Amino acid sequence: MTMLEHHIDEVVTLLAGARRVAVLTGAGISAESGVPTFRGQDGLWKHYRAESLATPEAFERDPALVWEWYEWRRGLIASVEPNAGHRVLAGWEDAFEEFAVITQNVDGLHDKAGSRTVVELHGNIWKLRCTREGTVEEIRETPLPHLPPICPSCGALRRPHVVWFGEALDPAVLGRAAEISRAGQVMVVLGTSGLVHPAASLPYAAARAGAKIVEVNVEPTPLTPQADHFLPGKAGEILPALDRRLREARAA
Ligand code: BV8
């Protein structure tokens, strides 16, 4: 048995005994579907860093450029499918008494995989919001007929219904994520670099409330020293392995 298999068995024992499980995901879980992550080479669009485009200042300065970026991402996300990692998490809705996915991703792939309890911390790229009235509409059509999109009722610019850097998260959404994190007996943290706040603080809040932290990532992150279990590898490979062993453990 390899070290990884040994660690996977330890995590399966933990999960098999848990009734309340929370999962926090980042861009890494969508990487195997073909969605670029934010860090490293992937994090670049043309020569802009994601953090420089995903800001209210950038939108103020050049809404057409920001919309070109979001349109590129919508087109890319529309062309991909959820991967095995997303699908396992969708299946875990019925494997635990209480289960929820808290995601930093705006790609909507957890929903597309069939997850029902998803907290979208940073919004959703398929939703547009009027910059004057604040009304939100889901528009999946890509490419959008008109860029930048205009509000049909008041003629003001529409923006992506996502949280930009320097903008506060919706207090109700953040409150729910914090509640779920504190209530979990186990928090599985998948494919996140743990650098963006306040999302990155949720695993620490969960640990303070007594939850066991299981981290899955292709490389260590600032969270790794605090994690009870670190499973090195791809989410789309580790989650199916965990799921298989969990089913075997429960069948035994
Ligand atoms: C706010 C939506 C305040 C838009 C996003 C405290 C300390 C330091 C800084 C701050 C702080 N508090 C606030 C800040 C500022 C800032 C922040 O955190 N900056 C960082 C960069 C230092 N936070 C904010 O601005 C937040 N707002 O604080 O408001 C406020 C309060 C009141 C009033 C006014 C203001 C808002 C943050 C949200 C920004 N929006 N997204 C869009 O998507 O277009 S963030 C965006 O980037 C994503 O949503 C995600 O959250 C983040 C990217 O992180 P990850 O998802 O982790 O992705 P990343 O690429 O970094 O890493 C991928 C990981 O996966 C890697 O570890 C890799 O190894 C791994 N991986 C890769 N492949 C796989 C894999 N793992 C497993 N399997 C694989 N196959």
mmCIF file of C-alpha atoms and ligand atoms in Angstrom:
data_model
loop_
_atom_site.group_PDB
_atom_site.id
_atom_site.type_symbol
_atom_site.label_atom_id
_atom_site.label_comp_id
_atom_site.label_asym_id
_atom_site.label_seq_id
_atom_site.Cartn_x
_atom_site.Cartn_y
_atom_site.Cartn_z
ATOM 1 C CA MET A 1 0.000 0.000 0.000
ATOM 2 C CA THR A 2 1.455 3.386 -0.995
ATOM 3 C CA MET A 3 1.632 6.322 1.435
ATOM 4 C CA LEU A 4 -1.109 8.037 -0.560
ATOM 5 C CA GLU A 5 -3.365 4.947 -0.322
ATOM 6 C CA HIS A 6 -2.645 4.853 3.421
ATOM 7 C CA HIS A 7 -3.629 8.530 3.771
ATOM 8 C CA ILE A 8 -6.701 7.963 1.623
ATOM 9 C CA ASP A 9 -7.774 5.141 3.963
ATOM 10 C CA GLU A 10 -7.344 7.404 6.983
ATOM 11 C CA VAL A 11 -9.530 10.050 5.328
ATOM 12 C CA VAL A 12 -12.122 7.427 4.362
ATOM 13 C CA THR A 13 -12.356 6.343 8.018
ATOM 14 C CA LEU A 14 -12.904 9.988 8.967
ATOM 15 C CA LEU A 15 -15.590 10.508 6.299
ATOM 16 C CA ALA A 16 -17.324 7.204 7.033
ATOM 17 C CA GLY A 17 -17.860 8.370 10.629
ATOM 18 C CA ALA A 18 -19.012 11.884 9.738
ATOM 19 C CA ARG A 19 -22.598 13.133 9.428
ATOM 20 C CA ARG A 20 -21.850 16.791 8.548
ATOM 21 C CA VAL A 21 -19.285 17.427 5.774
ATOM 22 C CA ALA A 22 -18.372 20.752 4.119
ATOM 23 C CA VAL A 23 -16.253 21.183 1.011
ATOM 24 C CA LEU A 24 -14.404 24.349 -0.074
ATOM 25 C CA THR A 25 -13.328 24.448 -3.731
ATOM 26 C CA GLY A 26 -11.148 26.709 -5.854
ATOM 27 C CA ALA A 27 -10.034 26.906 -9.465
ATOM 28 C CA GLY A 28 -8.066 23.659 -9.133
ATOM 29 C CA ILE A 29 -11.214 21.510 -9.214
ATOM 30 C CA SER A 30 -12.129 22.906 -12.646
ATOM 31 C CA ALA A 31 -8.583 22.640 -14.042
ATOM 32 C CA GLU A 32 -9.142 19.075 -15.309
ATOM 33 C CA SER A 33 -12.239 20.303 -17.158
ATOM 34 C CA GLY A 34 -10.009 22.739 -19.033
ATOM 35 C CA VAL A 35 -10.829 25.943 -17.103
ATOM 36 C CA PRO A 36 -7.620 27.966 -16.458
ATOM 37 C CA THR A 37 -6.698 28.560 -12.803
ATOM 38 C CA PHE A 38 -5.693 32.051 -11.559
ATOM 39 C CA ARG A 39 -2.119 31.342 -10.543
ATOM 40 C CA GLY A 40 0.914 30.792 -12.695
ATOM 41 C CA GLN A 41 0.899 30.744 -16.465
ATOM 42 C CA ASP A 42 -2.805 29.954 -16.479
ATOM 43 C CA GLY A 43 -3.644 33.176 -14.674
ATOM 44 C CA LEU A 44 -2.848 35.289 -17.661
ATOM 45 C CA TRP A 45 -5.279 36.558 -20.341
ATOM 46 C CA LYS A 46 -3.451 38.343 -23.157
ATOM 47 C CA HIS A 47 -0.938 40.037 -20.822
ATOM 48 C CA TYR A 48 -3.338 40.987 -18.053
ATOM 49 C CA ARG A 49 -3.264 39.358 -14.627
ATOM 50 C CA ALA A 50 -6.692 38.175 -13.479
ATOM 51 C CA GLU A 51 -6.448 40.357 -10.388
ATOM 52 C CA SER A 52 -6.040 43.480 -12.584
ATOM 53 C CA LEU A 53 -9.160 42.773 -14.646
ATOM 54 C CA ALA A 54 -11.439 41.535 -11.854
ATOM 55 C CA THR A 55 -11.722 44.946 -10.155
ATOM 56 C CA PRO A 56 -14.323 47.761 -10.166
ATOM 57 C CA GLU A 57 -11.539 50.149 -11.175
ATOM 58 C CA ALA A 58 -10.741 48.125 -14.325
ATOM 59 C CA PHE A 59 -14.436 48.078 -15.244
ATOM 60 C CA GLU A 60 -14.733 51.835 -14.637
ATOM 61 C CA ARG A 61 -11.669 52.411 -16.809
ATOM 62 C CA ASP A 62 -12.502 50.066 -19.695
ATOM 63 C CA PRO A 63 -15.769 48.076 -19.453
ATOM 64 C CA ALA A 64 -15.339 46.744 -23.015
ATOM 65 C CA LEU A 65 -11.979 45.181 -22.141
ATOM 66 C CA VAL A 66 -13.307 43.608 -18.950
ATOM 67 C CA TRP A 67 -16.311 42.279 -20.841
ATOM 68 C CA GLU A 68 -14.038 40.862 -23.574
ATOM 69 C CA TRP A 69 -12.275 38.883 -20.817
ATOM 70 C CA TYR A 70 -15.499 37.647 -19.255
ATOM 71 C CA GLU A 71 -16.893 36.761 -22.687
ATOM 72 C CA TRP A 72 -13.712 34.747 -23.386
ATOM 73 C CA ARG A 73 -14.151 32.895 -20.093
ATOM 74 C CA ARG A 74 -17.920 32.318 -20.724
ATOM 75 C CA GLY A 75 -17.128 30.868 -24.137
ATOM 76 C CA LEU A 76 -14.473 28.588 -22.671
ATOM 77 C CA ILE A 77 -16.625 27.439 -19.746
ATOM 78 C CA ALA A 78 -19.583 26.804 -22.085
ATOM 79 C CA SER A 79 -17.387 24.403 -24.063
ATOM 80 C CA VAL A 80 -16.328 22.228 -21.119
ATOM 81 C CA GLU A 81 -18.003 19.661 -18.894
ATOM 82 C CA PRO A 82 -17.768 18.996 -15.153
ATOM 83 C CA ASN A 83 -15.089 16.380 -14.380
ATOM 84 C CA ALA A 84 -15.012 13.302 -12.143
ATOM 85 C CA GLY A 85 -14.214 15.506 -9.135
ATOM 86 C CA HIS A 86 -17.354 17.617 -9.614
ATOM 87 C CA ARG A 87 -19.425 14.472 -10.136
ATOM 88 C CA VAL A 88 -18.219 12.778 -6.927
ATOM 89 C CA LEU A 89 -19.157 15.877 -4.926
ATOM 90 C CA ALA A 90 -22.611 15.891 -6.528
ATOM 91 C CA GLY A 91 -22.983 12.258 -5.396
ATOM 92 C CA TRP A 92 -21.919 13.100 -1.842
ATOM 93 C CA GLU A 93 -25.074 15.164 -1.336
ATOM 94 C CA ASP A 94 -26.796 11.865 -0.493
ATOM 95 C CA ALA A 95 -23.819 10.248 1.229
ATOM 96 C CA PHE A 96 -23.917 12.482 4.317
ATOM 97 C CA GLU A 97 -26.674 13.786 6.611
ATOM 98 C CA GLU A 98 -25.507 17.379 5.946
ATOM 99 C CA PHE A 99 -23.323 18.207 2.971
ATOM 100 C CA ALA A 100 -22.544 21.448 1.175
ATOM 101 C CA VAL A 101 -20.091 22.775 -1.394
ATOM 102 C CA ILE A 102 -18.691 26.261 -0.778
ATOM 103 C CA THR A 103 -16.984 27.439 -3.977
ATOM 104 C CA GLN A 104 -14.835 30.357 -5.044
ATOM 105 C CA ASN A 105 -15.463 29.405 -8.664
ATOM 106 C CA VAL A 106 -17.852 31.421 -10.810
ATOM 107 C CA ASP A 107 -18.018 28.745 -13.551
ATOM 108 C CA GLY A 108 -21.215 27.035 -12.371
ATOM 109 C CA LEU A 109 -19.709 23.545 -12.942
ATOM 110 C CA HIS A 110 -20.803 22.229 -9.536
ATOM 111 C CA ASP A 111 -24.429 22.977 -10.444
ATOM 112 C CA LYS A 112 -23.906 21.500 -13.904
ATOM 113 C CA ALA A 113 -22.604 18.297 -12.254
ATOM 114 C CA GLY A 114 -25.825 18.032 -10.218
ATOM 115 C CA SER A 115 -24.773 19.498 -6.862
ATOM 116 C CA ARG A 116 -27.822 20.989 -5.141
ATOM 117 C CA THR A 117 -26.271 22.679 -2.101
ATOM 118 C CA VAL A 118 -23.694 25.095 -3.515
ATOM 119 C CA VAL A 119 -22.652 28.397 -1.909
ATOM 120 C CA GLU A 120 -21.112 30.595 -4.625
ATOM 121 C CA LEU A 121 -18.894 32.956 -2.599
ATOM 122 C CA HIS A 122 -17.749 35.016 -5.577
ATOM 123 C CA GLY A 123 -20.866 34.958 -7.741
ATOM 124 C CA ASN A 124 -21.612 33.324 -11.088
ATOM 125 C CA ILE A 125 -20.306 34.197 -14.559
ATOM 126 C CA TRP A 126 -23.670 33.269 -16.154
ATOM 127 C CA LYS A 127 -25.450 36.050 -14.256
ATOM 128 C CA LEU A 128 -25.477 39.726 -15.343
ATOM 129 C CA ARG A 129 -26.278 42.630 -13.022
ATOM 130 C CA CYS A 130 -27.526 46.133 -13.916
ATOM 131 C CA THR A 131 -25.034 48.696 -12.585
ATOM 132 C CA ARG A 132 -27.888 51.143 -11.820
ATOM 133 C CA GLU A 133 -30.854 49.022 -10.651
ATOM 134 C CA GLY A 134 -28.895 46.022 -9.343
ATOM 135 C CA THR A 135 -31.283 43.603 -11.048
ATOM 136 C CA VAL A 136 -29.698 40.219 -11.807
ATOM 137 C CA GLU A 137 -30.538 38.043 -14.846
ATOM 138 C CA GLU A 138 -29.074 34.664 -15.844
ATOM 139 C CA ILE A 139 -28.036 34.766 -19.518
ATOM 140 C CA ARG A 140 -26.258 31.639 -20.784
ATOM 141 C CA GLU A 141 -26.066 32.788 -24.388
ATOM 142 C CA THR A 142 -22.413 33.138 -25.526
ATOM 143 C CA PRO A 143 -21.276 35.153 -27.353
ATOM 144 C CA LEU A 144 -23.549 37.838 -25.945
ATOM 145 C CA PRO A 145 -25.393 39.690 -28.751
ATOM 146 C CA HIS A 146 -24.063 43.065 -27.612
ATOM 147 C CA LEU A 147 -20.840 43.971 -25.714
ATOM 148 C CA PRO A 148 -20.800 45.620 -23.256
ATOM 149 C CA PRO A 149 -24.352 44.412 -22.437
ATOM 150 C CA ILE A 150 -26.954 47.047 -21.601
ATOM 151 C CA CYS A 151 -29.834 46.820 -19.120
ATOM 152 C CA PRO A 152 -33.080 46.433 -21.170
ATOM 153 C CA SER A 153 -35.127 48.401 -18.639
ATOM 154 C CA CYS A 154 -32.916 51.417 -17.821
ATOM 155 C CA GLY A 155 -30.193 51.392 -20.478
ATOM 156 C CA ALA A 156 -27.347 51.343 -17.917
ATOM 157 C CA LEU A 157 -24.298 49.076 -18.312
ATOM 158 C CA ARG A 158 -24.604 45.516 -17.089
ATOM 159 C CA ARG A 159 -21.675 43.881 -15.285
ATOM 160 C CA PRO A 160 -20.895 40.225 -14.463
ATOM 161 C CA HIS A 161 -22.658 39.232 -11.208
ATOM 162 C CA VAL A 162 -19.338 38.309 -9.582
ATOM 163 C CA VAL A 163 -17.391 39.735 -6.613
ATOM 164 C CA TRP A 164 -14.381 41.723 -7.741
ATOM 165 C CA PHE A 165 -11.209 42.337 -5.716
ATOM 166 C CA GLY A 166 -11.821 45.174 -3.256
ATOM 167 C CA GLU A 167 -15.555 44.453 -3.219
ATOM 168 C CA ALA A 168 -17.299 42.951 -0.211
ATOM 169 C CA LEU A 169 -18.872 39.521 -0.519
ATOM 170 C CA ASP A 170 -22.657 39.357 -0.054
ATOM 171 C CA PRO A 171 -22.939 39.236 3.782
ATOM 172 C CA ALA A 172 -25.737 36.625 3.603
ATOM 173 C CA VAL A 173 -23.637 34.371 1.365
ATOM 174 C CA LEU A 174 -20.508 34.768 3.502
ATOM 175 C CA GLY A 175 -22.548 34.244 6.668
ATOM 176 C CA ARG A 176 -23.982 30.992 5.325
ATOM 177 C CA ALA A 177 -20.519 29.763 4.287
ATOM 178 C CA ALA A 178 -19.127 30.550 7.741
ATOM 179 C CA GLU A 179 -22.059 28.754 9.412
ATOM 180 C CA ILE A 180 -21.605 25.644 7.239
ATOM 181 C CA SER A 181 -17.845 25.704 7.874
ATOM 182 C CA ARG A 182 -18.297 25.873 11.658
ATOM 183 C CA ALA A 183 -20.974 23.147 11.671
ATOM 184 C CA GLY A 184 -18.955 20.615 9.679
ATOM 185 C CA GLN A 185 -17.202 17.690 11.381
ATOM 186 C CA VAL A 186 -14.940 17.453 8.301
ATOM 187 C CA MET A 187 -13.976 20.172 5.805
ATOM 188 C CA VAL A 188 -12.444 18.984 2.520
ATOM 189 C CA VAL A 189 -10.460 21.812 0.873
ATOM 190 C CA LEU A 190 -9.962 21.174 -2.848
ATOM 191 C CA GLY A 191 -7.849 22.948 -5.458
ATOM 192 C CA THR A 192 -7.398 26.322 -3.839
ATOM 193 C CA SER A 193 -4.157 28.261 -3.259
ATOM 194 C CA GLY A 194 -5.708 29.725 -0.104
ATOM 195 C CA LEU A 195 -4.501 33.235 -0.964
ATOM 196 C CA VAL A 196 -7.797 35.058 -1.518
ATOM 197 C CA HIS A 197 -9.694 36.315 1.529
ATOM 198 C CA PRO A 198 -12.131 36.009 3.177
ATOM 199 C CA ALA A 199 -12.604 32.579 1.466
ATOM 200 C CA ALA A 200 -9.155 31.460 2.620
ATOM 201 C CA SER A 201 -10.109 32.021 6.270
ATOM 202 C CA LEU A 202 -13.004 29.494 6.211
ATOM 203 C CA PRO A 203 -10.874 26.357 6.821
ATOM 204 C CA TYR A 204 -9.310 28.019 9.876
ATOM 205 C CA ALA A 205 -12.771 28.917 11.221
ATOM 206 C CA ALA A 206 -13.838 25.305 10.646
ATOM 207 C CA ALA A 207 -10.757 23.973 12.467
ATOM 208 C CA ARG A 208 -11.345 26.332 15.401
ATOM 209 C CA ALA A 209 -14.884 24.921 15.632
ATOM 210 C CA GLY A 210 -13.431 21.388 15.856
ATOM 211 C CA ALA A 211 -13.670 20.209 12.246
ATOM 212 C CA LYS A 212 -10.975 17.950 10.777
ATOM 213 C CA ILE A 213 -9.342 19.538 7.708
ATOM 214 C CA VAL A 214 -8.565 17.406 4.643
ATOM 215 C CA GLU A 215 -6.670 19.225 1.877
ATOM 216 C CA VAL A 216 -6.401 17.970 -1.720
ATOM 217 C CA ASN A 217 -4.002 19.853 -3.994
ATOM 218 C CA VAL A 218 -1.295 19.092 -6.551
ATOM 219 C CA GLU A 219 1.064 21.133 -4.336
ATOM 220 C CA PRO A 220 1.227 22.320 -0.687
ATOM 221 C CA THR A 221 -0.408 25.653 0.213
ATOM 222 C CA PRO A 222 -0.264 27.949 3.280
ATOM 223 C CA LEU A 223 -3.057 25.778 4.761
ATOM 224 C CA THR A 224 -1.119 22.494 4.477
ATOM 225 C CA PRO A 225 0.741 22.754 7.844
ATOM 226 C CA GLN A 226 -2.628 23.174 9.595
ATOM 227 C CA ALA A 227 -4.434 20.427 7.677
ATOM 228 C CA ASP A 228 -5.093 17.128 9.508
ATOM 229 C CA HIS A 229 -4.638 15.289 6.199
ATOM 230 C CA PHE A 230 -2.952 16.420 2.973
ATOM 231 C CA LEU A 231 -3.662 14.299 -0.104
ATOM 232 C CA PRO A 232 -1.202 15.304 -2.863
ATOM 233 C CA GLY A 233 -2.764 14.915 -6.289
ATOM 234 C CA LYS A 234 -5.430 15.992 -8.760
ATOM 235 C CA ALA A 235 -8.965 16.469 -7.433
ATOM 236 C CA GLY A 236 -10.359 14.554 -10.432
ATOM 237 C CA GLU A 237 -8.292 11.504 -9.412
ATOM 238 C CA ILE A 238 -8.241 11.719 -5.602
ATOM 239 C CA LEU A 239 -12.016 12.239 -5.181
ATOM 240 C CA PRO A 240 -13.020 9.119 -7.208
ATOM 241 C CA ALA A 241 -10.464 7.094 -5.173
ATOM 242 C CA LEU A 242 -11.917 8.437 -1.916
ATOM 243 C CA ASP A 243 -15.460 7.775 -3.142
ATOM 244 C CA ARG A 244 -14.672 4.173 -4.174
ATOM 245 C CA ARG A 245 -13.077 3.385 -0.787
ATOM 246 C CA LEU A 246 -15.905 5.115 1.096
ATOM 247 C CA ARG A 247 -18.501 2.985 -0.686
ATOM 248 C CA GLU A 248 -16.449 -0.173 0.017
ATOM 249 C CA ALA A 249 -16.064 0.834 3.693
ATOM 250 C CA ARG A 250 -19.803 1.464 3.991
ATOM 251 C CA ALA A 251 -20.675 -1.792 2.194
ATOM 252 C CA ALA A 252 -18.354 -3.811 4.469
HETATM 253 C C1 BV8 B 1 -12.721 42.071 0.164
HETATM 254 C C2 BV8 B 1 -14.524 36.420 -8.821
HETATM 255 C C3 BV8 B 1 -13.122 43.874 1.520
HETATM 256 C C4 BV8 B 1 -14.197 37.204 -10.040
HETATM 257 C C5 BV8 B 1 -12.648 36.455 -7.247
HETATM 258 C C6 BV8 B 1 -6.573 39.758 3.898
HETATM 259 C C7 BV8 B 1 -5.280 39.516 3.597
HETATM 260 C C8 BV8 B 1 -4.790 39.844 2.325
HETATM 261 C C9 BV8 B 1 -5.609 40.393 1.320
HETATM 262 C C10 BV8 B 1 -6.904 40.621 1.649
HETATM 263 C C11 BV8 B 1 -7.381 40.324 2.909
HETATM 264 N N1 BV8 B 1 -8.683 40.666 2.926
HETATM 265 C C12 BV8 B 1 -9.042 41.177 1.720
HETATM 266 C C13 BV8 B 1 -7.964 41.167 0.925
HETATM 267 C C14 BV8 B 1 -7.956 41.624 -0.457
HETATM 268 C C15 BV8 B 1 -8.422 40.571 -1.465
HETATM 269 C C16 BV8 B 1 -7.480 39.400 -1.462
HETATM 270 O O1 BV8 B 1 -7.691 38.393 -0.842
HETATM 271 N N2 BV8 B 1 -6.404 39.585 -2.250
HETATM 272 C C17 BV8 B 1 -5.434 38.490 -2.424
HETATM 273 C C18 BV8 B 1 -5.060 38.393 -3.910
HETATM 274 C C19 BV8 B 1 -4.225 38.721 -1.584
HETATM 275 N N3 BV8 B 1 -9.778 40.108 -1.176
HETATM 276 C C20 BV8 B 1 -10.780 40.835 -1.708
HETATM 277 O O2 BV8 B 1 -10.629 41.836 -2.381
HETATM 278 C C21 BV8 B 1 -12.192 40.348 -1.388
HETATM 279 N N4 BV8 B 1 -12.988 41.454 -0.985
HETATM 280 O O3 BV8 B 1 -11.882 41.701 0.931
HETATM 281 O O4 BV8 B 1 -13.493 43.146 0.359
HETATM 282 C C22 BV8 B 1 -14.145 44.805 1.702
HETATM 283 C C23 BV8 B 1 -14.868 44.653 2.854
HETATM 284 C C24 BV8 B 1 -15.812 45.597 3.102
HETATM 285 C C25 BV8 B 1 -16.025 46.633 2.179
HETATM 286 C C26 BV8 B 1 -15.315 46.712 1.002
HETATM 287 C C27 BV8 B 1 -14.358 45.772 0.736
HETATM 288 C C28 BV8 B 1 -12.875 39.782 -2.669
HETATM 289 C C29 BV8 B 1 -12.170 38.588 -3.156
HETATM 290 C C30 BV8 B 1 -12.944 37.946 -4.336
HETATM 291 C C31 BV8 B 1 -12.364 38.330 -5.674
HETATM 292 N N5 BV8 B 1 -13.029 37.623 -6.750
HETATM 293 N N6 BV8 B 1 -13.322 35.815 -8.236
HETATM 294 C C32 BV8 B 1 -13.770 36.342 -11.197
HETATM 295 O O5 BV8 B 1 -13.597 35.128 -11.032
HETATM 296 O O6 BV8 B 1 -13.639 36.914 -12.266
HETATM 297 S S1 BV8 B 1 -11.246 35.725 -6.546
HETATM 298 C C33 BV8 B 1 -10.740 34.512 -7.686
HETATM 299 O O7 BV8 B 1 -9.386 34.295 -7.393
HETATM 300 C C34 BV8 B 1 -11.391 33.159 -7.534
HETATM 301 O O8 BV8 B 1 -12.753 33.244 -7.264
HETATM 302 C C35 BV8 B 1 -10.622 32.560 -6.368
HETATM 303 O O9 BV8 B 1 -11.144 32.978 -5.167
HETATM 304 C C36 BV8 B 1 -9.268 33.205 -6.522
HETATM 305 C C37 BV8 B 1 -8.315 32.255 -7.119
HETATM 306 O O10 BV8 B 1 -7.940 31.384 -6.096
HETATM 307 P P1 BV8 B 1 -8.067 29.797 -6.308
HETATM 308 O O11 BV8 B 1 -9.451 29.454 -6.674
HETATM 309 O O12 BV8 B 1 -7.461 29.178 -5.130
HETATM 310 O O13 BV8 B 1 -7.211 29.534 -7.620
HETATM 311 P P2 BV8 B 1 -5.631 29.636 -7.811
HETATM 312 O O14 BV8 B 1 -5.402 29.663 -9.265
HETATM 313 O O15 BV8 B 1 -5.071 30.717 -6.960
HETATM 314 O O16 BV8 B 1 -5.081 28.250 -7.216
HETATM 315 C C38 BV8 B 1 -5.449 27.052 -7.800
HETATM 316 C C39 BV8 B 1 -4.968 25.962 -6.850
HETATM 317 O O17 BV8 B 1 -5.381 24.707 -7.369
HETATM 318 C C40 BV8 B 1 -3.450 25.918 -6.705
HETATM 319 O O18 BV8 B 1 -3.135 25.736 -5.335
HETATM 320 C C41 BV8 B 1 -3.053 24.695 -7.543
HETATM 321 O O19 BV8 B 1 -1.930 24.058 -7.005
HETATM 322 C C42 BV8 B 1 -4.279 23.824 -7.400
HETATM 323 N N7 BV8 B 1 -4.556 22.889 -8.498
HETATM 324 C C43 BV8 B 1 -4.363 23.081 -9.822
HETATM 325 N N8 BV8 B 1 -4.812 22.009 -10.521
HETATM 326 C C44 BV8 B 1 -5.340 21.134 -9.610
HETATM 327 C C45 BV8 B 1 -5.180 21.696 -8.311
HETATM 328 N N9 BV8 B 1 -5.595 21.083 -7.189
HETATM 329 C C46 BV8 B 1 -6.198 19.866 -7.334
HETATM 330 N N10 BV8 B 1 -6.414 19.278 -8.553
HETATM 331 C C47 BV8 B 1 -5.987 19.864 -9.701
HETATM 332 N N11 BV8 B 1 -6.184 19.255 -10.872
#
